[in-house]
Short mmCIF file of N, CA and C in Angstrom, two decimals:
data_model
loop_
_atom_site.label_atom_id
_atom_site.label_comp_id
_atom_site.label_asym_id
_atom_site.label_seq_id
_atom_site.Cartn_x
_atom_site.Cartn_y
_atom_site.Cartn_z
N MET L 75 50.55 13.52 -153.95
CA MET L 75 50.30 12.52 -154.82
C MET L 75 49.92 11.16 -154.18
N SER L 76 49.21 10.86 -155.08
CA SER L 76 48.75 9.27 -154.83
C SER L 76 49.34 8.19 -155.22
N SER L 77 49.34 7.04 -154.29
CA SER L 77 50.19 6.04 -154.57
C SER L 77 49.14 5.26 -155.74
N GLU L 78 48.17 5.73 -156.23
CA GLU L 78 47.68 4.89 -157.32
C GLU L 78 48.64 5.15 -158.70
N ASP L 79 48.52 4.15 -159.34
CA ASP L 79 49.31 3.91 -160.79
C ASP L 79 48.69 4.57 -161.87
N TYR L 80 48.84 5.83 -162.04
CA TYR L 80 48.36 6.52 -162.99
C TYR L 80 48.42 6.03 -164.71
N PHE L 81 49.65 5.39 -164.83
CA PHE L 81 50.03 4.63 -165.84
C PHE L 81 48.97 3.55 -166.29
N LEU L 82 48.70 2.94 -165.28
CA LEU L 82 47.54 1.70 -165.13
C LEU L 82 46.15 2.45 -165.45
N TYR L 83 45.82 3.34 -164.65
CA TYR L 83 44.82 4.22 -164.90
C TYR L 83 44.23 4.60 -166.35
N PHE L 84 45.48 4.72 -166.82
CA PHE L 84 45.12 5.47 -168.34
C PHE L 84 45.30 4.17 -169.39
N GLY L 85 45.84 3.15 -168.81
CA GLY L 85 46.24 2.07 -169.81
C GLY L 85 47.56 2.15 -170.92
N ILE L 86 48.53 2.78 -170.14
CA ILE L 86 49.96 3.20 -170.84
C ILE L 86 51.20 2.66 -170.15
N PRO L 87 51.80 2.25 -170.75
CA PRO L 87 53.22 1.76 -170.22
C PRO L 87 54.12 2.74 -169.27
N ARG L 88 54.41 2.17 -167.79
CA ARG L 88 55.06 2.96 -167.00
C ARG L 88 56.52 3.35 -167.27
N LYS L 89 56.57 4.38 -167.76
CA LYS L 89 57.89 4.66 -168.43
C LYS L 89 57.98 6.27 -168.38
N TYR L 90 59.08 6.96 -168.44
CA TYR L 90 59.31 8.19 -168.39
C TYR L 90 59.02 8.89 -169.98
N ALA L 91 59.39 8.29 -170.92
CA ALA L 91 59.19 8.90 -172.07
C ALA L 91 57.89 8.34 -172.67
N ILE L 92 56.65 9.25 -172.45
CA ILE L 92 55.44 8.78 -173.00
C ILE L 92 54.87 9.48 -174.06
N ASP L 93 54.09 8.61 -174.75
CA ASP L 93 53.27 9.15 -175.88
C ASP L 93 52.35 10.07 -175.41
N GLN L 94 52.52 11.74 -175.57
CA GLN L 94 51.57 12.51 -174.88
C GLN L 94 50.13 12.53 -175.94
N ALA L 95 50.40 12.42 -177.13
CA ALA L 95 49.40 12.39 -177.69
C ALA L 95 48.42 11.07 -177.44
N GLU L 96 48.85 9.93 -177.26
CA GLU L 96 48.27 8.90 -176.78
C GLU L 96 47.49 9.19 -175.52
N LEU L 97 48.22 9.71 -174.48
CA LEU L 97 47.94 10.06 -173.26
C LEU L 97 46.50 11.06 -173.17
N ARG L 98 46.83 11.98 -174.22
CA ARG L 98 45.58 13.20 -174.33
C ARG L 98 44.28 12.51 -174.95
N LYS L 99 44.42 11.41 -176.04
CA LYS L 99 43.47 10.62 -176.26
C LYS L 99 42.80 9.76 -175.41
N LYS L 100 43.37 9.32 -174.58
CA LYS L 100 42.95 8.40 -173.42
C LYS L 100 42.14 9.13 -172.57
N PHE L 101 42.79 10.42 -171.98
CA PHE L 101 42.32 11.32 -171.15
C PHE L 101 41.06 11.69 -171.77
N TYR L 102 40.72 11.86 -173.03
CA TYR L 102 39.45 12.44 -173.45
C TYR L 102 38.33 11.53 -173.61
N ALA L 103 39.01 10.30 -174.06
CA ALA L 103 38.15 9.18 -173.98
C ALA L 103 37.41 8.76 -172.49
N LEU L 104 38.23 8.80 -171.54
CA LEU L 104 37.85 8.68 -170.08
C LEU L 104 36.78 9.96 -169.44
N SER L 105 37.29 10.88 -170.07
CA SER L 105 36.63 12.14 -169.66
C SER L 105 35.16 12.15 -169.88
N ARG L 106 34.66 11.51 -171.17
CA ARG L 106 33.49 11.56 -171.56
C ARG L 106 32.63 10.56 -170.72
N THR L 107 33.36 9.61 -170.29
CA THR L 107 32.50 8.55 -169.61
C THR L 107 32.37 8.91 -167.94
N LEU L 108 33.02 10.07 -167.68
CA LEU L 108 32.87 10.70 -166.20
C LEU L 108 32.19 12.23 -166.37
N HIS L 109 31.36 12.23 -167.61
CA HIS L 109 30.96 13.52 -167.52
C HIS L 109 29.32 13.25 -166.85
N PRO L 110 28.99 14.28 -165.93
CA PRO L 110 27.84 13.94 -164.92
C PRO L 110 26.53 13.71 -165.72
N ASP L 111 26.30 14.22 -166.89
CA ASP L 111 25.28 13.50 -167.65
C ASP L 111 25.22 12.35 -168.09
N LEU L 112 26.39 11.64 -168.16
CA LEU L 112 26.43 10.25 -168.61
C LEU L 112 26.52 9.36 -167.45
N SER L 113 27.04 9.66 -166.40
CA SER L 113 26.97 9.07 -165.21
C SER L 113 26.09 8.20 -164.78
N THR L 114 26.12 7.14 -164.14
CA THR L 114 25.22 6.21 -163.88
C THR L 114 25.07 6.34 -162.28
N SER L 115 26.38 7.13 -161.68
CA SER L 115 25.88 7.37 -160.22
C SER L 115 25.13 8.59 -159.74
N TYR L 116 24.55 8.61 -158.42
CA TYR L 116 23.69 9.49 -158.23
C TYR L 116 24.24 10.61 -157.20
N SER L 117 25.52 10.42 -156.93
CA SER L 117 26.29 11.39 -156.00
C SER L 117 26.95 12.36 -156.64
N GLU L 118 26.52 13.57 -156.43
CA GLU L 118 27.43 14.76 -157.03
C GLU L 118 29.07 14.71 -156.54
N GLU L 119 28.95 14.32 -154.88
CA GLU L 119 30.23 14.46 -154.45
C GLU L 119 31.26 13.21 -155.15
N ASN L 120 30.79 12.07 -155.30
CA ASN L 120 31.33 10.84 -155.68
C ASN L 120 31.89 11.66 -157.20
N ASP L 121 30.81 12.02 -158.03
CA ASP L 121 31.49 12.38 -159.56
C ASP L 121 32.65 13.52 -159.31
N HIS L 122 32.25 14.53 -158.64
CA HIS L 122 33.37 15.35 -158.22
C HIS L 122 34.78 14.87 -158.04
N ARG L 123 34.60 13.88 -156.98
CA ARG L 123 36.03 13.25 -156.51
C ARG L 123 36.68 12.66 -157.79
N ARG L 124 35.84 11.54 -158.70
CA ARG L 124 36.17 10.73 -159.65
C ARG L 124 36.99 11.89 -160.87
N ILE L 125 36.19 12.97 -161.14
CA ILE L 125 36.70 14.11 -162.00
C ILE L 125 37.72 14.63 -161.63
N SER L 126 38.11 15.02 -160.33
CA SER L 126 38.92 15.40 -159.63
C SER L 126 40.36 14.45 -160.09
N HIS L 127 40.07 13.34 -159.44
CA HIS L 127 41.14 12.40 -159.46
C HIS L 127 41.61 12.20 -160.87
N HIS L 128 40.69 12.25 -161.86
CA HIS L 128 40.87 11.90 -163.39
C HIS L 128 41.79 13.20 -164.19
N ASN L 129 41.26 14.33 -163.47
CA ASN L 129 42.29 15.67 -163.85
C ASN L 129 43.83 15.30 -163.12
N ASN L 130 43.76 15.18 -162.10
CA ASN L 130 44.94 15.19 -161.58
C ASN L 130 45.92 14.15 -161.89
N ALA L 131 45.54 13.07 -162.20
CA ALA L 131 46.21 11.80 -163.25
C ALA L 131 46.58 12.35 -164.37
N TYR L 132 45.92 13.09 -165.21
CA TYR L 132 46.38 13.79 -166.35
C TYR L 132 47.53 14.53 -165.96
N LYS L 133 47.36 15.44 -165.16
CA LYS L 133 48.12 16.73 -165.04
C LYS L 133 49.53 15.88 -164.53
N THR L 134 49.54 14.93 -163.94
CA THR L 134 50.73 14.35 -163.26
C THR L 134 51.30 13.80 -164.42
N LEU L 135 50.73 12.97 -165.25
CA LEU L 135 51.44 12.22 -166.41
C LEU L 135 51.83 13.23 -167.42
N SER L 136 51.26 14.26 -167.60
CA SER L 136 51.75 15.37 -168.53
C SER L 136 52.71 16.04 -168.41
N ASP L 137 53.03 16.59 -167.00
CA ASP L 137 54.10 17.11 -166.63
C ASP L 137 55.48 16.34 -166.51
N PRO L 138 56.40 16.71 -167.08
CA PRO L 138 57.55 15.84 -166.83
C PRO L 138 58.14 15.43 -165.40
N ILE L 139 58.28 16.53 -164.74
CA ILE L 139 58.65 16.49 -163.25
C ILE L 139 57.64 16.08 -162.35
N LEU L 140 56.38 16.35 -162.68
CA LEU L 140 55.38 15.21 -161.75
C LEU L 140 55.38 13.95 -162.16
N ARG L 141 55.56 13.65 -163.49
CA ARG L 141 55.51 12.20 -163.79
C ARG L 141 56.82 11.36 -163.16
N LEU L 142 57.85 12.40 -163.47
CA LEU L 142 58.95 11.52 -162.78
C LEU L 142 58.88 11.21 -161.58
N ARG L 143 58.28 12.42 -160.40
CA ARG L 143 58.04 12.10 -159.19
C ARG L 143 57.10 10.98 -158.82
N HIS L 144 56.23 10.82 -159.75
CA HIS L 144 55.05 9.76 -159.61
C HIS L 144 55.91 8.42 -160.05
N ILE L 145 56.61 8.19 -160.79
CA ILE L 145 57.19 6.92 -160.83
C ILE L 145 58.27 6.77 -159.91
N LEU L 146 59.01 7.24 -159.35
CA LEU L 146 59.67 7.24 -157.87
C LEU L 146 58.64 6.92 -156.78
N GLU L 147 57.69 7.53 -156.74
CA GLU L 147 56.90 7.14 -155.64
C GLU L 147 56.53 5.54 -155.75
N LEU L 148 55.74 5.34 -157.11
CA LEU L 148 55.45 4.11 -157.42
C LEU L 148 56.66 3.02 -157.18
N GLU L 149 57.79 3.25 -157.36
CA GLU L 149 58.94 2.41 -157.17
C GLU L 149 59.37 2.46 -155.87
N GLY L 150 58.62 3.05 -154.96
CA GLY L 150 58.93 3.07 -153.26
C GLY L 150 60.31 3.59 -152.80
N VAL L 151 60.63 4.56 -153.87
CA VAL L 151 62.08 5.33 -153.12
C VAL L 151 61.84 6.82 -153.06
N THR L 152 60.62 7.03 -152.22
CA THR L 152 60.21 8.55 -151.75
C THR L 152 61.36 8.91 -150.84
N ALA L 153 62.06 8.32 -150.01
CA ALA L 153 63.01 8.84 -149.19
C ALA L 153 64.28 9.39 -149.79
N LEU L 154 64.32 8.84 -151.27
CA LEU L 154 65.67 9.74 -152.05
C LEU L 154 65.07 10.93 -152.68
N LEU L 155 63.87 11.23 -152.27
CA LEU L 155 63.43 12.56 -153.05
C LEU L 155 63.49 13.59 -152.10
N GLU L 156 63.65 13.37 -150.62
CA GLU L 156 64.07 14.24 -149.44
C GLU L 156 65.44 14.61 -149.48
N LYS L 157 66.30 13.63 -150.19
CA LYS L 157 67.80 14.02 -149.77
C LYS L 157 68.19 15.56 -150.47
N GLN L 158 69.17 16.03 -149.93
CA GLN L 158 69.86 17.36 -150.38
C GLN L 158 70.69 17.03 -151.80
N PRO L 159 70.48 18.08 -152.84
CA PRO L 159 71.33 17.83 -154.08
C PRO L 159 72.78 18.00 -153.53
N ALA L 160 73.52 17.71 -154.80
CA ALA L 160 75.18 17.80 -154.42
C ALA L 160 75.46 19.02 -153.93
N SER L 161 76.27 19.42 -153.13
CA SER L 161 76.73 20.75 -152.62
C SER L 161 77.00 21.72 -153.51
N ASP L 162 77.60 21.56 -154.53
CA ASP L 162 78.23 22.38 -155.55
C ASP L 162 76.78 22.81 -156.58
N PHE L 163 75.88 21.81 -156.63
CA PHE L 163 74.54 22.39 -157.29
C PHE L 163 73.80 23.02 -156.58
N LEU L 164 73.69 22.77 -155.38
CA LEU L 164 72.99 23.87 -154.14
C LEU L 164 73.61 25.06 -154.23
N PHE L 165 74.97 25.18 -154.14
CA PHE L 165 75.67 26.33 -153.94
C PHE L 165 75.06 27.28 -155.17
N GLU L 166 75.07 26.60 -156.30
CA GLU L 166 74.87 27.11 -157.53
C GLU L 166 73.38 27.98 -157.49
N MET L 167 72.70 26.99 -157.29
CA MET L 167 71.06 27.47 -156.86
C MET L 167 71.05 28.33 -156.11
N MET L 168 71.72 28.63 -155.00
CA MET L 168 71.51 29.46 -153.93
C MET L 168 72.22 30.99 -154.55
N GLU L 169 73.35 30.97 -155.35
CA GLU L 169 73.63 32.06 -155.74
C GLU L 169 72.99 32.66 -156.87
N ILE L 170 72.36 31.84 -157.69
CA ILE L 170 71.26 32.40 -158.79
C ILE L 170 70.15 33.04 -158.01
N GLY L 171 69.66 32.33 -156.86
CA GLY L 171 68.64 32.90 -156.16
C GLY L 171 68.85 34.13 -155.38
N GLU L 172 69.98 34.58 -155.27
CA GLU L 172 70.51 35.79 -154.51
C GLU L 172 70.40 36.75 -155.81
N GLU L 173 71.09 36.13 -157.05
CA GLU L 173 71.16 37.10 -158.19
C GLU L 173 69.53 37.44 -158.68
N ILE L 174 68.62 36.38 -158.58
CA ILE L 174 67.27 36.85 -158.96
C ILE L 174 66.46 38.06 -157.98
N SER L 175 67.04 37.93 -156.61
CA SER L 175 66.33 38.72 -155.80
C SER L 175 67.45 40.29 -155.79
N GLU L 176 68.19 40.28 -156.14
CA GLU L 176 68.80 41.65 -156.27
C GLU L 176 68.63 42.31 -157.63
N PHE L 177 68.31 41.41 -158.67
CA PHE L 177 68.26 42.61 -159.66
C PHE L 177 66.83 43.08 -159.92
N THR L 178 66.40 44.43 -160.38
CA THR L 178 65.50 44.87 -160.31
C THR L 178 64.44 44.69 -162.07
N SER L 179 64.90 45.48 -162.70
CA SER L 179 64.14 45.66 -163.91
C SER L 179 65.28 45.46 -164.78
N ASP L 180 66.17 44.85 -164.91
CA ASP L 180 67.44 45.00 -165.84
C ASP L 180 67.54 43.55 -166.81
N GLN L 181 66.50 43.93 -167.94
CA GLN L 181 66.26 43.04 -168.71
C GLN L 181 67.57 41.97 -169.35
N GLY L 182 68.58 42.57 -169.44
CA GLY L 182 69.90 41.83 -169.77
C GLY L 182 70.27 40.88 -168.86
N LYS L 183 70.21 41.27 -167.49
CA LYS L 183 70.67 40.29 -166.42
C LYS L 183 69.45 39.37 -166.45
N LYS L 184 68.31 39.76 -166.57
CA LYS L 184 67.27 38.54 -166.43
C LYS L 184 67.53 37.59 -167.57
N THR L 185 67.80 38.09 -169.00
CA THR L 185 67.81 37.05 -170.16
C THR L 185 69.35 36.45 -169.66
N ASP L 186 70.45 36.54 -168.99
CA ASP L 186 71.55 36.22 -168.83
C ASP L 186 71.26 34.95 -167.69
N LEU L 187 70.36 35.27 -166.86
CA LEU L 187 69.98 34.18 -165.81
C LEU L 187 69.34 33.10 -166.22
N GLU L 188 68.25 33.43 -167.24
CA GLU L 188 67.16 32.63 -168.01
C GLU L 188 68.13 31.77 -168.72
N LYS L 189 68.98 31.83 -169.44
CA LYS L 189 70.20 31.24 -170.33
C LYS L 189 70.86 30.28 -169.48
N ARG L 190 71.31 30.88 -168.30
CA ARG L 190 72.23 30.20 -167.38
C ARG L 190 71.30 28.81 -166.80
N LEU L 191 69.93 29.13 -166.50
CA LEU L 191 69.21 28.35 -165.95
C LEU L 191 68.75 27.20 -166.97
N GLN L 192 68.67 27.72 -168.18
CA GLN L 192 68.32 26.64 -169.35
C GLN L 192 69.31 25.80 -169.80
N ARG L 193 70.71 26.42 -169.75
CA ARG L 193 71.89 25.43 -169.80
C ARG L 193 72.21 24.47 -168.76
N MET L 194 71.74 24.86 -167.54
CA MET L 194 72.02 24.06 -166.29
C MET L 194 70.85 22.89 -166.57
N LYS L 195 69.66 23.12 -166.89
CA LYS L 195 68.57 22.21 -167.24
C LYS L 195 68.94 21.37 -168.18
N GLN L 196 69.52 21.56 -169.60
CA GLN L 196 69.94 20.71 -170.42
C GLN L 196 70.78 20.23 -169.90
N GLU L 197 72.16 20.61 -169.25
CA GLU L 197 73.08 19.52 -168.69
C GLU L 197 72.67 18.56 -167.95
N SER L 198 71.69 19.02 -167.22
CA SER L 198 70.94 17.78 -166.19
C SER L 198 70.45 16.88 -166.91
N ASP L 199 69.54 17.40 -167.84
CA ASP L 199 68.72 16.46 -168.68
C ASP L 199 69.75 15.35 -169.36
N GLU L 200 71.13 15.75 -170.02
CA GLU L 200 71.86 15.06 -170.93
C GLU L 200 72.43 14.06 -169.82
N LYS L 201 72.96 14.70 -168.57
CA LYS L 201 73.48 13.53 -167.66
C LYS L 201 72.42 12.37 -167.10
N ALA L 202 71.08 12.86 -167.17
CA ALA L 202 69.75 11.70 -166.71
C ALA L 202 69.52 10.78 -167.65
N LEU L 203 69.62 11.27 -169.12
CA LEU L 203 69.28 10.40 -170.32
C LEU L 203 69.46 9.03 -170.12
N LYS L 204 70.63 8.37 -170.03
CA LYS L 204 70.97 7.18 -169.69
C LYS L 204 70.13 6.35 -168.54
N ALA L 205 69.93 7.21 -167.52
CA ALA L 205 69.08 6.40 -166.56
C ALA L 205 67.74 6.26 -166.79
N VAL L 206 67.06 7.50 -167.59
CA VAL L 206 65.99 7.27 -168.29
C VAL L 206 65.78 6.18 -169.14
N HIS L 207 66.87 6.11 -170.07
CA HIS L 207 66.60 4.94 -171.08
C HIS L 207 66.44 3.41 -170.49
N ARG L 208 67.64 3.55 -169.57
CA ARG L 208 67.61 2.37 -168.64
C ARG L 208 66.48 2.11 -167.98
N TYR L 209 65.66 2.91 -167.30
CA TYR L 209 64.39 2.52 -166.61
C TYR L 209 63.05 2.41 -167.71
N ASP L 210 63.24 3.20 -168.77
CA ASP L 210 62.11 2.99 -169.74
C ASP L 210 62.15 1.31 -170.36
N LEU L 211 63.43 0.93 -170.39
CA LEU L 211 63.57 -0.51 -170.79
C LEU L 211 63.44 -1.61 -170.09
N GLY L 212 62.91 -1.04 -168.36
CA GLY L 212 62.73 -2.11 -167.47
C GLY L 212 63.73 -2.49 -166.59
N GLU L 213 65.01 -1.61 -166.95
CA GLU L 213 66.02 -1.86 -165.87
C GLU L 213 66.35 -0.88 -165.00
N GLY L 214 65.01 -0.69 -163.90
CA GLY L 214 64.93 0.34 -162.87
C GLY L 214 65.60 -0.35 -161.48
N ASP L 215 66.91 -0.77 -161.86
CA ASP L 215 67.76 -1.11 -160.57
C ASP L 215 67.84 0.02 -159.61
N ALA L 216 68.69 -0.13 -158.30
CA ALA L 216 68.80 0.69 -157.15
C ALA L 216 69.33 2.01 -157.54
N LEU L 217 70.77 1.84 -158.31
CA LEU L 217 71.36 2.78 -158.92
C LEU L 217 70.68 3.69 -160.12
N THR L 218 69.85 3.16 -160.92
CA THR L 218 69.01 4.07 -161.67
C THR L 218 67.93 4.75 -161.08
N LEU L 219 67.56 4.37 -160.19
CA LEU L 219 66.46 4.88 -159.43
C LEU L 219 66.90 6.05 -158.61
N GLU L 220 68.14 5.97 -158.07
CA GLU L 220 69.02 6.92 -157.31
C GLU L 220 69.21 8.31 -158.30
N GLN L 221 69.83 7.51 -159.56
CA GLN L 221 70.20 8.76 -160.46
C GLN L 221 68.75 9.59 -160.92
N LEU L 222 67.77 8.85 -161.00
CA LEU L 222 66.18 9.52 -161.39
C LEU L 222 66.13 10.51 -160.50
N ALA L 223 66.33 9.93 -158.99
CA ALA L 223 65.80 10.75 -157.82
C ALA L 223 66.73 12.28 -158.01
N ASP L 224 68.19 11.82 -158.08
CA ASP L 224 68.85 13.40 -157.95
C ASP L 224 68.43 14.27 -159.36
N TRP L 225 68.12 13.65 -160.57
CA TRP L 225 67.58 14.29 -161.31
C TRP L 225 66.17 15.27 -160.99
N TYR L 226 65.44 14.53 -160.68
CA TYR L 226 64.11 15.08 -159.89
C TYR L 226 64.18 16.27 -159.03
N ILE L 227 65.43 16.01 -158.17
CA ILE L 227 65.56 17.13 -157.12
C ILE L 227 66.25 18.26 -157.96
N GLN L 228 67.21 17.95 -158.94
CA GLN L 228 67.64 19.29 -159.63
C GLN L 228 66.51 19.81 -160.44
N GLN L 229 65.96 19.22 -161.20
CA GLN L 229 64.69 19.62 -161.85
C GLN L 229 63.75 20.17 -161.35
N ARG L 230 63.48 20.09 -160.15
CA ARG L 230 62.85 20.98 -158.90
C ARG L 230 63.04 22.42 -158.62
N TYR L 231 64.43 22.28 -158.21
CA TYR L 231 65.24 23.35 -158.17
C TYR L 231 65.39 24.42 -159.27
N LEU L 232 65.43 23.64 -160.35
CA LEU L 232 65.93 24.55 -161.52
C LEU L 232 64.43 25.27 -162.15
N ARG L 233 63.16 24.60 -161.93
CA ARG L 233 61.82 25.03 -162.16
C ARG L 233 61.49 25.97 -161.18
N ARG L 234 61.70 25.99 -160.01
CA ARG L 234 61.29 26.71 -159.16
C ARG L 234 62.15 28.44 -159.43
N LEU L 235 63.40 28.27 -159.56
CA LEU L 235 64.15 29.62 -159.89
C LEU L 235 63.64 29.92 -161.25
N THR L 236 63.47 29.14 -161.95
CA THR L 236 62.84 29.81 -163.49
C THR L 236 61.43 30.47 -163.36
N MET L 237 60.54 29.80 -162.33
CA MET L 237 59.08 30.42 -162.16
C MET L 237 59.62 31.90 -161.59
N THR L 238 60.29 31.82 -160.54
CA THR L 238 60.89 32.80 -159.52
C THR L 238 61.14 34.13 -160.47
N LEU L 239 61.92 33.48 -161.61
CA LEU L 239 62.59 34.67 -162.33
C LEU L 239 61.56 35.20 -163.52
N ARG L 240 60.68 34.44 -163.85
CA ARG L 240 59.66 35.03 -164.56
C ARG L 240 58.58 35.47 -163.85
N GLY L 241 58.66 35.50 -162.73
CA GLY L 241 57.49 36.29 -161.62
C GLY L 241 56.42 35.23 -161.40
N SER L 242 56.33 34.07 -161.74
CA SER L 242 55.57 33.43 -161.37
C SER L 242 55.69 32.45 -159.95
N GLU L 243 54.33 32.26 -159.26
CA GLU L 243 54.60 31.42 -158.21
C GLU L 243 54.19 29.82 -158.60
N GLU L 244 53.76 29.55 -159.71
CA GLU L 244 53.41 28.20 -160.16
C GLU L 244 54.68 27.20 -160.34
N MET L 245 54.29 25.73 -159.93
CA MET L 245 55.26 25.00 -159.89
C MET L 245 54.84 23.88 -160.78
#
């Protein structure tokens, strides 16, 4: 990720709960100015770099997990992103990972695991809701940022297992 503030790039407030329609509108408006036919730049490489940066900024803010990571990076708490999740959470993730690797084509088992992961994500989201609200209100103190980092770590694990379960390598 970049250390550039993508919220500033798109001219939207730095907060977790963003207006996706507004972001999309600003993305397309800026996209038109970056179109090679409308560019005043003569450097194909520079145009490509600007378009790539533009697309990455949009992708980051469009994706809730990437947006959360970007916020935490902008707040300078990247060390918190490297810590291990709580041991009970980590144990449960390992347990689910083993279950995923053991089942073959049992659709019922797959459905049960999907529901379990969805329930865990919902519980994690509910726990983080107060921290998100505090941050969005401009109250990003150390405790709030730590809670957001913990939430980010959990979301990353849950997404990875969900994608593995669905047979996708995407993150």
